[in-house]
Short mmCIF file of C-alpha atoms in Angstrom, two decimals:
data_model
loop_
_atom_site.label_atom_id
_atom_site.label_comp_id
_atom_site.label_asym_id
_atom_site.label_seq_id
_atom_site.Cartn_x
_atom_site.Cartn_y
_atom_site.Cartn_z
CA MET A 28 -18.89 6.19 -5.81
CA PHE A 29 -18.66 7.01 -2.03
CA ARG A 30 -21.94 7.37 0.56
CA THR A 31 -21.59 9.05 4.17
CA ARG A 32 -21.20 6.39 6.04
CA SER A 33 -20.85 5.83 9.67
CA LEU A 34 -18.88 3.38 11.95
CA ALA A 35 -19.97 0.92 14.14
CA LEU A 36 -16.69 -0.16 16.23
CA PRO A 37 -16.07 -2.17 19.20
CA ALA A 38 -16.68 -1.02 22.58
CA ALA A 39 -12.97 -1.12 24.04
CA ILE A 40 -9.58 -1.57 21.99
CA LEU A 41 -6.09 -2.15 24.57
CA LEU A 42 -3.40 -2.20 21.61
CA CYS A 43 -0.61 -3.54 24.20
CA ILE A 44 0.65 -6.60 25.54
CA SER A 45 1.30 -6.82 29.23
CA SER A 46 1.05 -4.43 31.93
CA SER A 47 4.67 -4.00 32.53
CA PHE A 48 4.85 -3.43 28.69
CA CYS A 49 2.04 -1.12 28.77
CA SER A 50 3.04 0.92 31.88
CA GLU A 51 6.78 1.41 30.44
CA ASN A 52 5.97 1.85 26.81
CA VAL A 53 2.31 3.21 26.04
CA VAL A 54 2.45 6.72 24.83
CA ALA A 55 -1.09 7.98 24.96
CA GLN A 56 -4.49 6.84 25.70
CA GLU A 57 -6.90 8.91 23.19
CA LYS A 58 -10.68 8.19 23.68
CA ILE A 59 -11.72 8.59 19.72
CA TYR A 60 -15.25 7.51 19.92
CA PRO A 61 -17.46 7.52 22.63
CA GLY A 62 -16.78 4.30 24.57
CA GLN A 63 -14.02 3.30 22.12
CA VAL A 64 -10.07 3.85 24.17
CA VAL A 65 -7.08 3.04 21.60
CA ILE A 66 -3.79 2.78 23.55
CA ASN A 67 -0.93 3.60 20.97
CA PRO A 68 1.93 1.77 21.36
CA PRO A 69 5.54 3.26 20.32
CA GLN A 70 6.37 2.94 16.80
CA ALA A 71 9.82 0.92 18.25
CA THR A 72 10.96 0.00 21.11
CA LYS A 73 14.93 -2.30 21.02
CA GLU A 74 12.80 -5.50 22.33
CA PHE A 75 9.76 -5.03 20.07
CA ALA A 76 11.79 -3.84 16.46
CA GLU A 77 14.20 -7.07 17.59
CA TRP A 78 10.61 -9.26 17.64
CA ARG A 79 9.32 -7.95 13.82
CA GLU A 80 12.38 -8.18 12.52
CA GLY A 81 12.50 -11.43 14.06
CA MET A 82 8.52 -12.53 12.96
CA THR A 83 9.17 -10.77 9.39
CA GLN A 84 11.84 -12.97 8.31
CA LYS A 85 10.57 -16.04 9.16
CA ARG A 86 7.85 -15.09 7.55
CA ASP A 87 9.85 -14.89 4.12
CA ALA A 88 11.23 -18.46 5.19
CA MET A 89 7.47 -20.19 5.24
CA ALA A 90 6.06 -17.94 2.51
CA SER A 91 5.40 -21.36 0.89
CA GLU A 92 2.88 -22.07 2.79
CA GLY A 93 0.73 -19.33 1.65
CA GLY A 94 -2.44 -18.28 3.35
CA CYS A 95 -3.46 -16.17 5.78
CA PHE A 96 -1.24 -15.30 9.34
CA LYS A 97 -1.18 -13.59 12.63
CA ALA A 98 1.37 -12.96 14.97
CA THR A 99 1.08 -10.64 18.32
CA PHE A 100 4.20 -9.58 20.10
CA PRO A 101 5.60 -11.33 21.95
CA ASP A 102 4.50 -14.63 19.94
CA SER A 103 7.26 -16.47 18.84
CA GLU A 104 5.40 -18.21 15.92
CA TRP A 105 2.86 -17.09 13.25
CA GLU A 106 -0.96 -18.30 14.21
CA ALA A 107 -2.69 -19.30 10.78
CA VAL A 108 -6.07 -17.76 11.19
CA SER A 109 -9.41 -18.03 8.57
CA CYS A 110 -8.65 -16.21 5.05
CA SER A 111 -11.65 -14.83 4.00
CA SER A 112 -12.57 -13.06 0.46
CA ALA A 113 -11.33 -9.16 -0.59
CA PRO A 114 -13.20 -6.87 -1.31
CA ALA A 115 -14.61 -7.50 -4.47
CA TYR A 116 -14.22 -3.94 -6.28
CA PRO A 117 -10.74 -2.13 -7.99
CA VAL A 118 -8.75 0.02 -5.79
CA GLY A 119 -5.70 2.04 -7.70
CA ARG A 120 -7.00 3.22 -11.48
CA ALA A 121 -10.45 4.52 -11.26
CA GLY A 122 -8.94 8.01 -12.42
CA GLY A 123 -8.39 6.49 -16.02
CA PHE A 124 -5.23 4.98 -17.28
CA PRO A 125 -1.96 6.86 -18.04
CA SER A 126 -2.23 7.66 -21.60
CA HIS A 127 1.06 7.28 -22.38
CA LEU A 128 3.26 3.83 -20.30
CA ALA A 129 6.59 4.14 -22.35
CA GLU A 130 6.78 8.36 -21.38
CA GLN A 131 7.28 7.43 -18.29
CA VAL A 132 9.25 4.80 -18.27
CA GLY A 133 12.03 5.98 -20.81
CA ARG A 134 12.30 9.49 -18.59
CA GLY A 135 14.57 10.27 -16.79
CA PRO A 136 13.81 10.45 -13.08
CA VAL A 137 13.83 14.26 -11.30
CA THR A 138 15.59 13.57 -7.57
CA GLY A 139 15.43 15.47 -4.65
CA THR A 140 13.61 19.05 -5.94
CA GLU A 141 10.04 19.69 -5.77
CA PRO A 142 7.69 17.60 -8.04
CA GLU A 143 6.70 19.82 -10.80
CA THR A 144 2.79 20.65 -11.38
CA THR A 145 1.88 19.51 -14.93
CA ALA A 146 0.33 16.37 -15.81
CA GLU A 147 3.12 15.21 -18.19
CA SER A 148 5.59 15.49 -15.71
CA ALA A 149 3.78 13.90 -12.37
CA GLY A 150 2.72 11.57 -14.70
CA GLY A 151 -0.38 11.70 -14.25
CA THR A 152 -4.08 13.03 -15.67
CA ASN A 153 -3.75 15.52 -11.81
CA GLN A 154 -4.99 19.22 -13.37
CA SER A 155 -5.42 20.63 -10.13
CA GLY A 156 -1.66 22.89 -10.61
CA ILE A 157 -1.10 21.73 -6.94
CA ASN A 158 1.02 19.13 -5.85
CA THR A 159 -1.77 17.43 -4.32
CA VAL A 160 -0.86 13.55 -3.69
CA GLY A 161 -2.45 10.80 -6.05
CA ASN A 162 -3.85 10.61 -9.52
CA GLY A 163 -0.63 10.27 -10.59
CA THR A 164 1.31 12.89 -8.50
CA ALA A 165 3.41 10.96 -6.16
CA TRP A 166 6.69 10.73 -5.36
CA ALA A 167 8.03 6.88 -5.31
CA ALA A 168 11.47 4.86 -5.11
CA LYS A 169 13.06 3.12 -8.20
CA VAL A 170 16.34 1.60 -7.59
CA SER A 171 18.45 0.00 -10.93
CA GLY A 172 20.27 -3.49 -11.23
CA SER A 173 18.75 -6.79 -9.44
CA TYR A 174 15.43 -6.51 -9.01
CA LEU A 175 13.21 -6.01 -5.60
CA THR A 176 13.06 -8.49 -3.06
CA SER A 177 10.92 -5.94 -0.68
CA SER A 178 9.88 -2.74 0.08
CA GLU A 179 8.01 -1.27 2.88
CA GLY A 180 5.96 2.13 3.35
CA SER A 181 5.83 3.64 7.06
CA PHE A 182 4.88 7.05 8.61
CA PRO A 183 8.03 8.31 10.94
CA SER A 184 6.63 11.29 11.77
CA VAL A 185 3.06 12.54 12.18
CA THR A 186 2.22 15.37 13.32
CA GLY A 187 -0.73 18.24 13.42
CA VAL A 188 -3.09 15.31 12.15
CA THR A 189 -6.28 15.25 14.74
CA SER A 190 -9.12 14.09 11.34
CA GLU A 191 -9.31 12.21 8.14
CA ASN A 192 -12.66 11.45 6.19
CA ASP A 193 -13.21 10.03 2.87
CA GLY A 194 -16.67 11.00 1.63
CA GLY A 195 -17.60 12.32 5.24
CA THR A 196 -17.15 9.01 7.29
CA ALA A 197 -14.28 9.45 9.37
CA ASN A 198 -10.83 7.56 9.56
CA LEU A 199 -11.86 5.65 6.44
CA TYR A 200 -8.74 5.82 3.80
CA GLY A 201 -6.63 2.80 2.45
CA LEU A 202 -2.68 2.06 2.34
CA GLN A 203 -0.74 0.76 -1.08
CA LEU A 204 2.57 0.26 -1.56
CA ASN A 205 2.16 -0.13 -5.22
CA SER A 206 4.88 -1.68 -8.12
CA TYR A 207 5.32 -0.07 -11.71
CA PHE A 208 3.30 -1.38 -14.78
CA PHE A 209 5.81 -4.47 -16.35
CA PRO A 210 5.84 -6.62 -19.02
CA SER A 211 5.01 -10.12 -18.26
CA ASN A 212 5.05 -13.63 -19.19
CA SER A 213 2.53 -14.92 -16.67
CA THR A 214 -0.14 -18.21 -16.92
CA ALA A 215 -2.74 -15.13 -16.51
CA CYS A 216 -0.76 -12.95 -19.92
CA GLN A 217 -1.18 -16.49 -21.53
CA GLY A 218 -5.27 -16.54 -20.92
CA ALA A 219 -5.53 -12.81 -21.78
CA ARG A 220 -6.97 -11.98 -25.27
CA LEU A 221 -4.98 -8.91 -25.86
CA PRO A 222 -5.59 -6.78 -29.27
CA SER A 223 -3.21 -6.79 -32.32
CA GLY A 224 0.17 -5.56 -31.54
CA THR A 225 -0.02 -5.55 -27.93
CA SER A 226 1.38 -6.95 -25.31
CA CYS A 227 0.41 -8.01 -21.79
CA TYR A 228 1.98 -5.70 -19.15
CA GLN A 229 0.88 -6.40 -15.30
CA TRP A 230 0.86 -4.07 -12.23
CA GLU A 231 0.62 -5.38 -8.37
CA GLN A 232 -0.44 -3.72 -5.34
CA PHE A 233 -0.27 -4.35 -2.04
CA LEU A 234 -3.06 -3.17 -0.01
CA TYR A 235 -4.81 -2.46 3.54
CA THR A 236 -8.69 -0.70 2.62
CA PRO A 237 -12.08 -1.09 3.78
CA GLU A 238 -14.84 -2.77 2.45
CA TYR A 239 -16.65 0.59 1.45
CA THR A 240 -19.89 -1.26 2.07
CA ASN A 241 -19.32 -2.60 5.43
CA SER A 242 -17.27 0.75 6.88
CA THR A 243 -16.23 -1.61 10.06
CA GLN A 244 -14.52 -4.09 8.26
CA TYR A 245 -11.00 -3.70 6.98
CA TYR A 246 -8.55 -6.04 4.70
CA VAL A 247 -4.80 -6.77 4.27
CA TYR A 248 -4.72 -8.88 0.83
CA ILE A 249 -2.97 -8.21 -3.28
CA GLN A 250 -5.08 -6.78 -6.01
CA TYR A 251 -3.37 -8.06 -9.11
CA TRP A 252 -3.73 -6.20 -13.14
CA LEU A 253 -3.43 -7.05 -16.43
CA PHE A 254 -2.98 -4.85 -19.58
CA ALA A 255 -2.69 -4.36 -23.01
CA VAL A 256 -0.09 -2.07 -23.88
CA THR A 257 0.46 -1.10 -27.43
CA SER A 258 4.92 -0.92 -29.08
CA SER A 259 4.57 2.87 -28.16
CA GLY A 260 3.75 2.48 -24.99
CA ASN A 261 -0.43 3.76 -25.00
CA PHE A 262 -3.09 1.61 -23.10
CA SER A 263 -5.35 -0.29 -25.22
CA SER A 264 -8.25 -2.56 -23.65
CA VAL A 265 -7.73 -6.28 -23.28
CA ARG A 266 -10.59 -8.14 -25.06
CA LYS A 267 -11.14 -10.75 -22.80
CA CYS A 268 -10.15 -11.51 -19.20
CA PRO A 269 -8.18 -14.73 -18.30
CA SER A 270 -10.70 -16.97 -16.37
CA GLY A 271 -11.00 -15.82 -12.79
CA TRP A 272 -10.45 -12.68 -13.56
CA SER A 273 -13.05 -9.28 -13.91
CA ASN A 274 -12.73 -6.42 -16.78
CA TYR A 275 -12.29 -2.95 -15.49
CA SER A 276 -12.75 -0.28 -18.13
CA GLY A 277 -10.84 -2.85 -20.83
CA GLN A 278 -8.65 -3.51 -17.96
CA CYS A 279 -8.25 -6.85 -15.85
CA TYR A 280 -7.94 -7.20 -12.07
CA LYS A 281 -8.25 -9.61 -9.77
CA ASN A 282 -7.69 -10.21 -5.79
CA SER A 283 -5.38 -12.62 -3.70
CA ASN A 284 -7.23 -13.80 -0.21
CA ALA A 285 -7.21 -11.64 2.72
CA VAL A 286 -6.85 -11.55 6.44
CA THR A 287 -9.28 -9.01 8.58
CA VAL A 288 -7.94 -6.65 10.68
CA PRO A 289 -9.39 -4.73 13.53
CA ALA A 290 -11.36 -1.20 12.87
CA SER A 291 -9.72 -0.02 15.89
CA VAL A 292 -6.69 -0.13 13.67
CA GLN A 293 -7.98 2.09 11.08
CA VAL A 294 -8.72 5.59 13.64
CA ILE A 295 -5.91 8.08 12.09
CA SER A 296 -4.45 8.50 15.58
CA ASN A 297 -2.96 4.89 14.72
CA LEU A 298 -1.05 6.06 11.73
CA ALA A 299 2.50 6.32 13.38
CA ASN A 300 2.31 2.51 14.16
CA LEU A 301 0.91 1.13 10.55
CA LYS A 302 3.60 -0.28 8.21
CA LEU A 303 3.13 -1.93 5.05
CA LYS A 304 5.46 -4.56 3.64
CA GLY A 305 5.34 -6.17 0.16
CA SER A 306 7.90 -9.30 -0.10
CA ILE A 307 8.70 -11.98 -2.62
CA ALA A 308 10.09 -15.22 -0.99
CA SER A 309 9.92 -18.99 -1.77
CA GLY A 310 8.30 -18.28 -5.43
CA ASN A 311 5.10 -16.49 -3.33
CA ASP A 312 4.30 -13.04 -2.62
CA THR A 313 3.26 -12.07 0.93
CA VAL A 314 1.85 -8.00 2.22
CA THR A 315 2.57 -7.92 6.20
CA LEU A 316 0.58 -5.46 7.87
CA THR A 317 2.21 -3.79 10.92
CA ASN A 318 0.19 -2.23 13.98
CA GLY A 319 1.67 -1.39 16.58
CA THR A 320 2.50 -4.70 18.08
CA THR A 321 0.27 -6.80 15.81
CA LEU A 322 1.04 -8.30 12.13
CA TYR A 323 -0.91 -9.53 10.00
CA SER A 324 0.04 -11.49 6.67
CA VAL A 325 -0.94 -12.87 3.29
CA SER A 326 0.73 -15.13 0.95
CA ALA A 327 -0.25 -15.92 -2.93
CA SER A 328 1.73 -17.23 -5.95
CA ASP A 329 4.23 -15.04 -7.72
CA GLY A 330 3.15 -16.39 -10.87
CA VAL A 331 -0.23 -14.45 -10.62
CA THR A 332 2.27 -11.81 -12.38
CA ASN A 333 5.54 -12.63 -11.98
CA LEU A 334 6.59 -9.27 -10.25
CA ALA A 335 10.26 -11.26 -9.20
CA SER A 336 10.92 -10.15 -13.04
CA GLY A 337 9.79 -6.81 -12.71
CA TRP A 338 9.96 -5.34 -9.48
CA ASN A 339 11.86 -1.77 -9.29
CA TYR A 340 9.66 0.34 -8.07
CA SER A 341 7.39 1.29 -5.24
CA GLU A 342 5.07 3.54 -4.35
CA PHE A 343 3.53 3.57 -0.90
CA ASN A 344 0.82 6.34 0.79
CA LEU A 345 -2.16 6.99 2.59
CA PHE A 346 -4.86 7.61 -0.34
CA GLY A 347 -9.08 7.13 -0.17
CA ALA A 348 -10.30 3.91 0.01
CA GLY A 349 -10.95 2.73 -3.36
CA GLY A 350 -12.86 4.01 -6.50
CA GLY A 351 -11.00 6.93 -7.25
CA SER A 352 -11.77 8.44 -4.04
CA ALA A 353 -9.88 11.01 -1.45
CA ALA A 354 -8.75 11.38 1.95
CA THR A 355 -9.49 14.37 3.27
CA PHE A 356 -6.75 15.54 6.54
CA ASN A 357 -7.56 18.40 9.05
CA SER A 358 -6.08 21.62 8.06
CA GLY A 359 -2.18 22.26 9.10
CA SER A 360 -1.96 17.92 9.01
CA SER A 361 1.68 16.66 8.05
CA ILE A 362 3.10 13.26 7.37
CA THR A 363 6.42 11.99 6.81
CA VAL A 364 6.27 8.78 4.65
CA LYS A 365 9.26 6.10 4.33
CA ILE A 366 9.84 3.96 1.59
CA SER A 367 12.28 1.19 2.25
CA MET A 368 13.84 -0.73 -0.30
CA ASN A 369 15.98 -4.69 -0.54
CA ASN A 370 17.21 -5.50 -3.76
CA GLY A 371 20.85 -6.53 -2.16
CA SER A 372 22.32 -2.96 -2.71
CA THR A 373 23.62 -0.52 -0.21
CA ALA A 374 22.83 2.69 -3.23
CA ALA A 375 20.30 5.25 -2.72
CA PRO A 376 17.24 4.74 -4.14
CA THR A 377 15.73 7.24 -6.79
CA CYS A 378 12.91 9.67 -6.01
CA VAL A 379 10.99 9.72 -9.58
CA ASN A 380 7.77 12.03 -9.27
CA TYR A 381 5.31 9.70 -11.20
CA GLY A 382 2.58 7.88 -9.28
CA THR A 383 0.46 4.95 -10.73
CA THR A 384 -2.66 4.71 -8.54
CA GLY A 385 -5.59 7.28 -9.27
CA GLU A 386 -6.56 7.18 -5.33
CA THR A 387 -5.67 10.96 -3.60
CA ASN A 388 -5.49 13.04 -0.18
CA ASN A 389 -5.29 16.23 0.53
CA LEU A 390 -1.80 16.60 1.44
CA ASN A 391 0.85 18.45 -1.25
CA LEU A 392 4.37 16.73 -1.55
CA GLY A 393 7.29 18.31 -0.07
CA PRO A 394 10.99 17.72 -1.73
CA CYS A 395 12.61 14.09 -1.55
CA THR A 396 15.37 12.29 -0.52
CA GLY A 397 17.32 9.24 -1.16
CA THR A 398 19.32 7.40 1.27
CA GLY A 399 21.56 4.25 0.82
CA GLY A 400 23.02 1.71 3.56
CA THR A 401 22.48 -1.63 4.59
CA SER A 402 18.80 -0.65 4.50
CA PRO A 403 18.12 2.21 1.24
CA TYR A 404 15.37 4.37 1.64
CA ILE A 405 13.51 7.43 0.33
CA GLN A 406 11.41 9.83 2.21
CA PHE A 407 9.58 13.10 2.16
CA THR A 408 7.21 15.09 4.50
CA GLU A 409 3.45 16.01 2.83
CA SER A 410 0.80 18.75 4.69
CA ASN A 411 -1.74 21.36 3.64
#
């Protein structure tokens, strides 16, 4: 699906705010392409961390407004920006849908160990015998009790990474923060024609991905899915998708509005500065990308899927850009992935070794641990 592409990036990008901020906090200045300079600010200074936390709380408080927004440190208010159309193609399940949903939902999770290599235990169709990430093989976080109100994925450590490509195009990949498949009674489900004996399930993805036909343009948005599932947990083909939804391999999907992000953000040297958050507040679902000192955010109605009534699982990682593609890192790469959760509990989330998305990368999963506290999370390292 993906062809070799070339990137035409802006001549110069400066990712810092003021001369004092840069002189005290800039970690490195690295030439990525001829004529392009990217300055990577540190992941966190106390001042920036407090600002970011305050702005994300303010964003949740104004979620009912919907729309697309941007904020750059040290702005005190979110700036409304024009929304754009998200890429018109499916992300996440090009490799095929899980054959048996109930098997994954009902099975007890595996915690804190190396994931097994079989397709059944990994929850997907990866038959390589290696724990390469994606297409069902993934560590994800699961909570019990109250449903999630937010989850955020980040990369607290990135070492040995000098290059990444998808289909031969450098710095082309997507970030996904995914729910699991959950039963829904949304308006969309009520408007779908399902086979007799099936129930409506939905799936929601908070995304930062490129437009594969224009690899200099990237988007932050939400992609929604709708499935027909039998009483035994098997997927079936939807007979007719609701109005406004597209059919893909017998399933239905649609996108929220999107906010565009400068192509410079996508360079792999910037990975440690990227965070992707999904949250639910005021009846809306919100996706927010942190790029160093800039935040990009989109809100849309939770009623599209009713995620608030079924969000107990969060999968986050860097994958191929879409359509089942693979993100390929240079040999010797190692990244640590952190998935933070908020459901009002201080209990440690459970590491579960089954994933939802069809995209992949060429890294191998290491052990996963869950940690409780005021901001519970799981964390694991993947490397090659």
